[in-house]
PDB file of C-alpha atoms in Angstrom:
ATOM      1  CA  MET A   1     -24.974 216.734  80.692  1.00  0.00           C
ATOM      2  CA  ALA A   2     -22.989 213.927  82.360  1.00  0.00           C
ATOM      3  CA  ALA A   3     -25.740 212.476  84.511  1.00  0.00           C
ATOM      4  CA  ILE A   4     -28.102 209.522  84.760  1.00  0.00           C
ATOM      5  CA  ALA A   5     -30.803 210.233  82.196  1.00  0.00           C
ATOM      6  CA  PHE A   6     -32.912 207.056  82.128  1.00  0.00           C
ATOM      7  CA  VAL A   7     -36.049 207.427  84.251  1.00  0.00           C
ATOM      8  CA  ALA A   8     -36.210 203.695  84.996  1.00  0.00           C
ATOM      9  CA  HIS A   9     -32.541 203.419  86.024  1.00  0.00           C
ATOM     10  CA  GLY A  10     -32.443 200.634  88.579  1.00  0.00           C
ATOM     11  CA  ASP A  11     -29.911 202.060  91.051  1.00  0.00           C
ATOM     12  CA  VAL A  12     -31.713 204.722  93.089  1.00  0.00           C
ATOM     13  CA  ASP A  13     -28.606 205.552  95.102  1.00  0.00           C
ATOM     14  CA  ALA A  14     -26.716 206.293  91.875  1.00  0.00           C
ATOM     15  CA  ILE A  15     -29.535 208.508  90.587  1.00  0.00           C
ATOM     16  CA  TYR A  16     -29.249 210.846  93.577  1.00  0.00           C
ATOM     17  CA  ARG A  17     -25.482 210.558  93.985  1.00  0.00           C
ATOM     18  CA  VAL A  18     -24.743 211.409  90.347  1.00  0.00           C
ATOM     19  CA  ASN A  19     -27.532 213.869  89.568  1.00  0.00           C
ATOM     20  CA  VAL A  20     -27.361 215.901  92.785  1.00  0.00           C
ATOM     21  CA  VAL A  21     -23.989 215.373  94.468  1.00  0.00           C
ATOM     22  CA  GLY A  22     -22.194 214.938  91.152  1.00  0.00           C
ATOM     23  CA  THR A  23     -23.514 218.268  89.918  1.00  0.00           C
ATOM     24  CA  ARG A  24     -22.533 219.909  93.206  1.00  0.00           C
ATOM     25  CA  ASN A  25     -19.013 218.543  92.847  1.00  0.00           C
ATOM     26  CA  LEU A  26     -18.816 220.026  89.358  1.00  0.00           C
ATOM     27  CA  LEU A  27     -19.978 223.470  90.494  1.00  0.00           C
ATOM     28  CA  LYS A  28     -17.580 223.438  93.446  1.00  0.00           C
ATOM     29  CA  ALA A  29     -14.694 222.477  91.156  1.00  0.00           C
ATOM     30  CA  VAL A  30     -15.496 225.388  88.832  1.00  0.00           C
ATOM     31  CA  VAL A  31     -15.545 227.843  91.734  1.00  0.00           C
ATOM     32  CA  ASP A  32     -12.413 226.360  93.315  1.00  0.00           C
ATOM     33  CA  ALA A  33     -10.581 226.736  89.992  1.00  0.00           C
ATOM     34  CA  GLY A  34     -10.816 230.483  90.539  1.00  0.00           C
ATOM     35  CA  SER A  35     -11.862 231.390  86.998  1.00  0.00           C
ATOM     36  CA  THR A  36     -13.107 234.950  86.723  1.00  0.00           C
ATOM     37  CA  ASP A  37     -14.199 234.963  83.077  1.00  0.00           C
ATOM     38  CA  ILE A  38     -16.995 232.365  83.136  1.00  0.00           C
ATOM     39  CA  ARG A  39     -19.922 233.832  81.222  1.00  0.00           C
ATOM     40  CA  SER A  40     -22.457 231.019  81.523  1.00  0.00           C
ATOM     41  CA  VAL A  41     -23.067 227.650  83.156  1.00  0.00           C
ATOM     42  CA  VAL A  42     -25.953 225.629  81.714  1.00  0.00           C
ATOM     43  CA  LEU A  43     -27.281 222.773  83.862  1.00  0.00           C
ATOM     44  CA  ALA A  44     -29.710 220.198  82.472  1.00  0.00           C
ATOM     45  CA  SER A  45     -32.678 219.442  84.708  1.00  0.00           C
ATOM     46  CA  SER A  46     -35.727 217.713  83.193  1.00  0.00           C
ATOM     47  CA  ALA A  47     -39.356 218.307  82.265  1.00  0.00           C
ATOM     48  CA  ASN A  48     -40.082 215.263  84.412  1.00  0.00           C
ATOM     49  CA  ILE A  49     -40.039 217.583  87.418  1.00  0.00           C
ATOM     50  CA  TYR A  50     -43.523 218.794  86.383  1.00  0.00           C
ATOM     51  CA  GLY A  51     -45.067 215.347  86.909  1.00  0.00           C
ATOM     52  CA  ASN A  52     -48.725 214.746  86.117  1.00  0.00           C
ATOM     53  CA  THR A  53     -49.780 218.357  85.846  1.00  0.00           C
ATOM     54  CA  LEU A  54     -53.124 219.190  84.253  1.00  0.00           C
ATOM     55  CA  VAL A  55     -51.701 222.391  82.761  1.00  0.00           C
ATOM     56  CA  HIS A  56     -50.761 222.135  79.074  1.00  0.00           C
ATOM     57  CA  PRO A  57     -48.721 223.431  77.464  1.00  0.00           C
ATOM     58  CA  ILE A  58     -46.424 223.541  80.477  1.00  0.00           C
ATOM     59  CA  ASP A  59     -44.497 226.750  81.029  1.00  0.00           C
ATOM     60  CA  GLU A  60     -41.833 227.419  83.634  1.00  0.00           C
ATOM     61  CA  THR A  61     -44.340 228.816  86.164  1.00  0.00           C
ATOM     62  CA  VAL A  62     -46.103 225.446  86.570  1.00  0.00           C
ATOM     63  CA  PRO A  63     -45.366 224.098  90.085  1.00  0.00           C
ATOM     64  CA  PRO A  64     -43.185 220.970  90.241  1.00  0.00           C
ATOM     65  CA  GLY A  65     -44.822 217.648  90.995  1.00  0.00           C
ATOM     66  CA  PRO A  66     -42.151 214.960  90.476  1.00  0.00           C
ATOM     67  CA  ALA A  67     -43.550 211.436  90.249  1.00  0.00           C
ATOM     68  CA  ASN A  68     -40.382 209.302  90.297  1.00  0.00           C
ATOM     69  CA  ASP A  69     -36.886 209.267  91.784  1.00  0.00           C
ATOM     70  CA  TYR A  70     -35.293 210.563  88.594  1.00  0.00           C
ATOM     71  CA  ALA A  71     -37.572 213.623  88.622  1.00  0.00           C
ATOM     72  CA  VAL A  72     -36.995 214.208  92.343  1.00  0.00           C
ATOM     73  CA  SER A  73     -33.239 214.057  91.773  1.00  0.00           C
ATOM     74  CA  LYS A  74     -33.442 216.673  89.025  1.00  0.00           C
ATOM     75  CA  LEU A  75     -35.589 219.002  91.121  1.00  0.00           C
ATOM     76  CA  ALA A  76     -33.210 218.555  94.047  1.00  0.00           C
ATOM     77  CA  MET A  77     -30.362 219.449  91.685  1.00  0.00           C
ATOM     78  CA  GLU A  78     -32.132 222.710  90.817  1.00  0.00           C
ATOM     79  CA  TYR A  79     -32.470 223.645  94.487  1.00  0.00           C
ATOM     80  CA  MET A  80     -28.849 222.711  95.141  1.00  0.00           C
ATOM     81  CA  ALA A  81     -27.650 224.768  92.163  1.00  0.00           C
ATOM     82  CA  ALA A  82     -29.466 227.813  93.552  1.00  0.00           C
ATOM     83  CA  LEU A  83     -26.907 227.833  96.379  1.00  0.00           C
ATOM     84  CA  TRP A  84     -24.223 228.691  93.803  1.00  0.00           C
ATOM     85  CA  ARG A  85     -26.025 231.463  91.938  1.00  0.00           C
ATOM     86  CA  ASP A  86     -24.124 234.204  93.759  1.00  0.00           C
ATOM     87  CA  GLN A  87     -20.845 232.699  92.491  1.00  0.00           C
ATOM     88  CA  LEU A  88     -21.731 231.392  89.020  1.00  0.00           C
ATOM     89  CA  PRO A  89     -23.924 232.605  86.110  1.00  0.00           C
ATOM     90  CA  ILE A  90     -26.220 229.569  86.087  1.00  0.00           C
ATOM     91  CA  THR A  91     -29.036 228.792  83.653  1.00  0.00           C
ATOM     92  CA  ILE A  92     -31.267 225.769  84.317  1.00  0.00           C
ATOM     93  CA  VAL A  93     -32.734 224.020  81.280  1.00  0.00           C
ATOM     94  CA  ARG A  94     -35.680 221.660  81.538  1.00  0.00           C
ATOM     95  CA  PRO A  95     -35.552 219.546  78.388  1.00  0.00           C
ATOM     96  CA  PHE A  96     -38.587 217.541  77.394  1.00  0.00           C
ATOM     97  CA  ASN A  97     -38.048 214.238  75.576  1.00  0.00           C
ATOM     98  CA  TYR A  98     -35.495 214.386  72.793  1.00  0.00           C
ATOM     99  CA  THR A  99     -33.964 211.768  70.548  1.00  0.00           C
ATOM    100  CA  GLY A 100     -31.725 211.121  67.571  1.00  0.00           C
ATOM    101  CA  VAL A 101     -29.230 208.803  65.936  1.00  0.00           C
ATOM    102  CA  GLY A 102     -27.067 207.036  68.527  1.00  0.00           C
ATOM    103  CA  GLN A 103     -29.466 207.117  71.469  1.00  0.00           C
ATOM    104  CA  SER A 104     -29.687 203.831  73.364  1.00  0.00           C
ATOM    105  CA  VAL A 105     -32.534 201.471  72.489  1.00  0.00           C
ATOM    106  CA  GLN A 106     -33.532 201.459  76.170  1.00  0.00           C
ATOM    107  CA  PHE A 107     -35.241 204.767  75.339  1.00  0.00           C
ATOM    108  CA  LEU A 108     -38.651 204.713  73.697  1.00  0.00           C
ATOM    109  CA  LEU A 109     -38.145 206.163  70.222  1.00  0.00           C
ATOM    110  CA  PRO A 110     -34.867 204.347  69.446  1.00  0.00           C
ATOM    111  CA  LYS A 111     -36.562 201.120  70.520  1.00  0.00           C
ATOM    112  CA  ILE A 112     -39.440 201.758  68.126  1.00  0.00           C
ATOM    113  CA  VAL A 113     -37.082 202.815  65.327  1.00  0.00           C
ATOM    114  CA  ASN A 114     -34.950 199.710  65.823  1.00  0.00           C
ATOM    115  CA  ALA A 115     -37.993 197.438  65.528  1.00  0.00           C
ATOM    116  CA  TYR A 116     -39.088 199.055  62.271  1.00  0.00           C
ATOM    117  CA  ARG A 117     -35.552 199.119  60.868  1.00  0.00           C
ATOM    118  CA  GLN A 118     -35.218 195.390  61.531  1.00  0.00           C
ATOM    119  CA  ARG A 119     -38.713 194.854  60.156  1.00  0.00           C
ATOM    120  CA  ALA A 120     -39.692 192.981  63.322  1.00  0.00           C
ATOM    121  CA  ALA A 121     -43.012 191.185  63.434  1.00  0.00           C
ATOM    122  CA  GLU A 122     -43.796 192.311  66.978  1.00  0.00           C
ATOM    123  CA  LEU A 123     -42.879 195.085  69.394  1.00  0.00           C
ATOM    124  CA  GLU A 124     -43.351 195.049  73.168  1.00  0.00           C
ATOM    125  CA  LEU A 125     -43.872 198.376  74.924  1.00  0.00           C
ATOM    126  CA  GLY A 126     -44.875 199.556  78.382  1.00  0.00           C
ATOM    127  CA  ASN A 127     -47.484 202.227  79.087  1.00  0.00           C
ATOM    128  CA  MET A 128     -49.326 202.882  75.839  1.00  0.00           C
ATOM    129  CA  ASP A 129     -51.513 205.709  77.162  1.00  0.00           C
ATOM    130  CA  VAL A 130     -48.799 208.370  77.148  1.00  0.00           C
ATOM    131  CA  GLU A 131     -48.108 211.511  75.134  1.00  0.00           C
ATOM    132  CA  ARG A 132     -44.733 213.197  74.893  1.00  0.00           C
ATOM    133  CA  ASP A 133     -43.201 216.379  73.508  1.00  0.00           C
ATOM    134  CA  PHE A 134     -40.330 215.062  71.364  1.00  0.00           C
ATOM    135  CA  SER A 135     -37.460 217.164  70.014  1.00  0.00           C
ATOM    136  CA  ASP A 136     -34.562 216.380  67.723  1.00  0.00           C
ATOM    137  CA  VAL A 137     -31.222 216.194  69.577  1.00  0.00           C
ATOM    138  CA  ARG A 138     -29.675 218.490  66.950  1.00  0.00           C
ATOM    139  CA  ASP A 139     -32.197 221.201  67.806  1.00  0.00           C
ATOM    140  CA  VAL A 140     -31.691 220.705  71.531  1.00  0.00           C
ATOM    141  CA  ALA A 141     -27.909 221.005  71.164  1.00  0.00           C
ATOM    142  CA  ASP A 142     -28.421 224.196  69.165  1.00  0.00           C
ATOM    143  CA  ALA A 143     -30.679 225.602  71.897  1.00  0.00           C
ATOM    144  CA  TYR A 144     -28.116 224.796  74.601  1.00  0.00           C
ATOM    145  CA  ALA A 145     -25.313 226.428  72.627  1.00  0.00           C
ATOM    146  CA  ARG A 146     -27.373 229.552  72.037  1.00  0.00           C
ATOM    147  CA  LEU A 147     -28.398 229.720  75.695  1.00  0.00           C
ATOM    148  CA  LEU A 148     -24.708 229.915  76.575  1.00  0.00           C
ATOM    149  CA  GLU A 149     -24.726 233.283  74.800  1.00  0.00           C
ATOM    150  CA  ALA A 150     -28.010 234.450  76.369  1.00  0.00           C
ATOM    151  CA  PRO A 151     -28.333 236.310  79.688  1.00  0.00           C
ATOM    152  CA  PRO A 152     -27.873 233.762  82.525  1.00  0.00           C
ATOM    153  CA  GLY A 153     -30.055 233.231  85.562  1.00  0.00           C
ATOM    154  CA  ASN A 154     -33.129 231.769  83.887  1.00  0.00           C
ATOM    155  CA  VAL A 155     -35.029 228.504  84.117  1.00  0.00           C
ATOM    156  CA  VAL A 156     -35.922 227.471  80.560  1.00  0.00           C
ATOM    157  CA  ASN A 157     -37.986 224.719  78.974  1.00  0.00           C
ATOM    158  CA  VAL A 158     -36.455 223.169  75.865  1.00  0.00           C
ATOM    159  CA  CYS A 159     -39.230 221.565  73.852  1.00  0.00           C
ATOM    160  CA  SER A 160     -41.002 221.517  70.510  1.00  0.00           C
ATOM    161  CA  GLY A 161     -44.367 222.625  71.883  1.00  0.00           C
ATOM    162  CA  ALA A 162     -46.194 219.630  70.364  1.00  0.00           C
ATOM    163  CA  ALA A 163     -47.182 216.345  72.024  1.00  0.00           C
ATOM    164  CA  TYR A 164     -47.483 213.016  70.224  1.00  0.00           C
ATOM    165  CA  SER A 165     -49.178 209.843  71.375  1.00  0.00           C
ATOM    166  CA  LEU A 166     -47.448 206.492  70.965  1.00  0.00           C
ATOM    167  CA  SER A 167     -49.991 205.514  68.337  1.00  0.00           C
ATOM    168  CA  GLU A 168     -49.029 208.599  66.295  1.00  0.00           C
ATOM    169  CA  ILE A 169     -45.330 207.738  66.530  1.00  0.00           C
ATOM    170  CA  LEU A 170     -46.001 204.158  65.446  1.00  0.00           C
ATOM    171  CA  ARG A 171     -48.144 205.375  62.561  1.00  0.00           C
ATOM    172  CA  LEU A 172     -45.397 207.727  61.364  1.00  0.00           C
ATOM    173  CA  ALA A 173     -42.762 204.980  61.543  1.00  0.00           C
ATOM    174  CA  GLN A 174     -45.016 202.639  59.580  1.00  0.00           C
ATOM    175  CA  ASP A 175     -45.686 205.320  56.979  1.00  0.00           C
ATOM    176  CA  ILE A 176     -41.969 206.052  56.520  1.00  0.00           C
ATOM    177  CA  THR A 177     -40.907 202.409  56.292  1.00  0.00           C
ATOM    178  CA  GLY A 178     -43.986 200.815  54.751  1.00  0.00           C
ATOM    179  CA  HIS A 179     -43.698 198.108  57.395  1.00  0.00           C
ATOM    180  CA  ALA A 180     -46.490 197.050  59.761  1.00  0.00           C
ATOM    181  CA  LEU A 181     -45.882 195.246  63.031  1.00  0.00           C
ATOM    182  CA  SER A 182     -47.913 194.038  65.975  1.00  0.00           C
ATOM    183  CA  VAL A 183     -47.628 195.986  69.226  1.00  0.00           C
ATOM    184  CA  ARG A 184     -48.453 194.569  72.639  1.00  0.00           C
ATOM    185  CA  THR A 185     -48.108 195.800  76.202  1.00  0.00           C
ATOM    186  CA  ASN A 186     -45.614 193.950  78.356  1.00  0.00           C
ATOM    187  CA  PRO A 187     -46.543 194.428  82.039  1.00  0.00           C
ATOM    188  CA  ALA A 188     -42.852 194.200  82.970  1.00  0.00           C
ATOM    189  CA  PHE A 189     -42.253 197.448  81.065  1.00  0.00           C
ATOM    190  CA  VAL A 190     -45.113 199.360  82.694  1.00  0.00           C
ATOM    191  CA  ARG A 191     -43.846 202.017  85.111  1.00  0.00           C
ATOM    192  CA  ALA A 192     -45.635 202.927  88.297  1.00  0.00           C
ATOM    193  CA  ASN A 193     -46.737 206.570  88.495  1.00  0.00           C
ATOM    194  CA  GLU A 194     -46.156 207.054  84.772  1.00  0.00           C
ATOM    195  CA  VAL A 195     -46.503 210.682  83.686  1.00  0.00           C
ATOM    196  CA  ARG A 196     -49.297 210.516  81.143  1.00  0.00           C
ATOM    197  CA  ARG A 197     -48.782 213.726  79.175  1.00  0.00           C
ATOM    198  CA  LEU A 198     -45.887 216.139  78.827  1.00  0.00           C
ATOM    199  CA  GLN A 199     -46.307 219.034  76.421  1.00  0.00           C
ATOM    200  CA  GLY A 200     -44.194 222.115  76.924  1.00  0.00           C
ATOM    201  CA  SER A 201     -44.181 225.775  76.042  1.00  0.00           C
ATOM    202  CA  ASN A 202     -40.988 227.104  74.431  1.00  0.00           C
ATOM    203  CA  GLU A 203     -41.999 230.771  74.555  1.00  0.00           C
ATOM    204  CA  ARG A 204     -39.357 231.703  77.132  1.00  0.00           C
ATOM    205  CA  LEU A 205     -36.671 229.829  75.191  1.00  0.00           C
ATOM    206  CA  CYS A 206     -37.506 231.656  71.962  1.00  0.00           C
ATOM    207  CA  SER A 207     -37.576 234.993  73.781  1.00  0.00           C
ATOM    208  CA  LEU A 208     -33.997 234.367  74.936  1.00  0.00           C
ATOM    209  CA  ILE A 209     -32.386 232.896  71.823  1.00  0.00           C
ATOM    210  CA  GLY A 210     -34.505 234.337  69.021  1.00  0.00           C
ATOM    211  CA  ASP A 211     -35.862 232.418  66.058  1.00  0.00           C
ATOM    212  CA  TRP A 212     -35.717 228.715  66.929  1.00  0.00           C
ATOM    213  CA  ARG A 213     -37.711 226.309  64.802  1.00  0.00           C
ATOM    214  CA  PRO A 214     -37.419 222.674  65.850  1.00  0.00           C
ATOM    215  CA  ARG A 215     -37.707 219.959  63.246  1.00  0.00           C
ATOM    216  CA  PRO A 216     -40.996 218.034  63.032  1.00  0.00           C
ATOM    217  CA  ILE A 217     -40.856 214.612  64.638  1.00  0.00           C
ATOM    218  CA  ARG A 218     -41.382 212.930  61.256  1.00  0.00           C
ATOM    219  CA  ALA A 219     -38.070 214.378  60.019  1.00  0.00           C
ATOM    220  CA  THR A 220     -36.285 213.097  63.117  1.00  0.00           C
ATOM    221  CA  LEU A 221     -37.764 209.606  62.714  1.00  0.00           C
ATOM    222  CA  ALA A 222     -36.772 209.550  59.049  1.00  0.00           C
ATOM    223  CA  TRP A 223     -33.197 210.532  59.995  1.00  0.00           C
ATOM    224  CA  MET A 224     -33.030 207.765  62.618  1.00  0.00           C
ATOM    225  CA  LEU A 225     -34.590 205.138  60.345  1.00  0.00           C
ATOM    226  CA  GLY A 226     -32.161 205.994  57.560  1.00  0.00           C
ATOM    227  CA  ALA A 227     -29.027 205.921  59.711  1.00  0.00           C
TER     228      ALA A 227
END
């Protein structure tokens, strides 16, 4: 989990050095420690590796098509980790977007929540024509913990299975708070090669960990707005 997670992180060298080489260093350290009772190693990749696929919902058989350096670094990490599968019981998770109390406001939902909490008059966003599969961080942490007890060796999406547009998120935040604000697109926030839609399938996840029912995004927003 200790990696660069912000897609628009400005230091490309750090993205690859931390996400690929850093993960390799971790795996090597585990092997070099000589432990013989390790039951599971869970590595976090990203749903961003799928890129602008036309297949929705996205399951784990969809071919990768990374559209930014962050996504390329995560896919490269997966290939690198495969070199260690004969020595470690590795599971790769591909989380879709997730959020919760404490996440930095550089991420989309905390930024929106912060604007509504402060009852701002205006909010500047980047690409407005995007849809994302959002999960609650509490549900994602639960899935990771349960995957540690599941048979290793899989590649697993972690997602709610539902995609929301930005307009839907804004409408929910307004409904919860009773506050209306003006939203405008700031060209400086618009990313090149933005992935327009990411909606995942969690069928494989549920087959491995059993009954897993993620919270609806409205409940997560209400938790964040009330924090």
